[in-house]
XYZ file of C-alpha atoms in Angstrom:
74
model
C -7.454 -127.567 7.656
C -5.922 -124.564 9.230
C -2.224 -123.674 9.305
C 0.059 -123.870 12.105
C 0.026 -120.243 12.187
C -3.037 -118.107 12.042
C -1.602 -115.668 9.979
C -0.534 -118.339 7.430
C -4.025 -120.013 6.977
C -4.959 -117.847 3.802
C -1.638 -118.427 2.185
C -2.291 -121.940 2.726
C -5.800 -121.794 1.134
C -4.165 -119.946 -1.884
C -1.608 -122.435 -2.429
C -4.049 -125.406 -2.038
C -6.162 -123.949 -4.536
C -3.326 -123.410 -6.985
C -1.769 -126.853 -6.557
C -5.275 -128.460 -7.054
C -6.037 -126.644 -9.952
C -2.689 -127.051 -11.651
C -2.803 -130.975 -10.675
C -6.192 -131.629 -12.207
C -5.848 -129.458 -15.256
C -2.229 -129.839 -16.333
C -0.362 -132.691 -14.338
C -3.105 -135.266 -14.757
C -3.270 -134.522 -18.553
C 0.318 -134.876 -18.831
C 1.538 -131.300 -18.749
C 4.317 -131.890 -16.240
C 6.491 -128.845 -16.953
C 6.550 -126.090 -14.487
C 4.739 -125.518 -11.568
C 2.948 -122.011 -11.274
C 2.301 -122.409 -7.677
C 5.954 -122.302 -6.476
C 5.909 -118.626 -5.410
C 2.957 -119.214 -3.355
C 4.441 -122.296 -1.797
C 7.649 -120.231 -0.870
C 5.474 -117.508 0.732
C 3.653 -120.202 2.661
C 6.636 -121.935 3.670
C 8.155 -118.781 4.921
C 5.067 -117.985 7.006
C 5.096 -121.387 8.543
C 8.707 -121.299 9.541
C 8.080 -117.952 11.293
C 5.176 -119.482 13.139
C 7.167 -122.552 14.007
C 9.997 -120.253 15.714
C 7.514 -118.006 17.211
C 5.783 -120.960 18.786
C 8.983 -122.665 19.784
C 7.937 -125.913 18.281
C 10.718 -128.349 18.252
C 11.535 -129.694 14.643
C 14.960 -131.085 15.394
C 15.557 -134.142 12.771
C 12.462 -133.354 10.617
C 13.074 -133.075 6.974
C 10.947 -130.902 4.887
C 9.855 -131.478 1.249
C 9.284 -128.812 -1.140
C 9.797 -127.535 -4.547
C 12.983 -128.916 -6.270
C 13.688 -131.275 -3.478
C 14.167 -135.235 -3.958
C 12.316 -137.544 -1.463
C 15.070 -139.408 0.760
C 16.459 -142.507 -0.772
C 15.418 -141.505 -4.285
């Protein structure tokens, strides 16, 4: 799936690959400390935020998840 911003699609693919590898090779085997993909996620997140502004997509009231953020109600 492509990203909301054309320029973000490659960053999304890199993050997805990193996360999927970490999830399968570390997390599911009990290694839950650290996430080597955090920096890629931040770069992708910044790109998406810029694309949202450029496309004037309304996001009022939308909560975003990310590293070190808890789910609402937890």
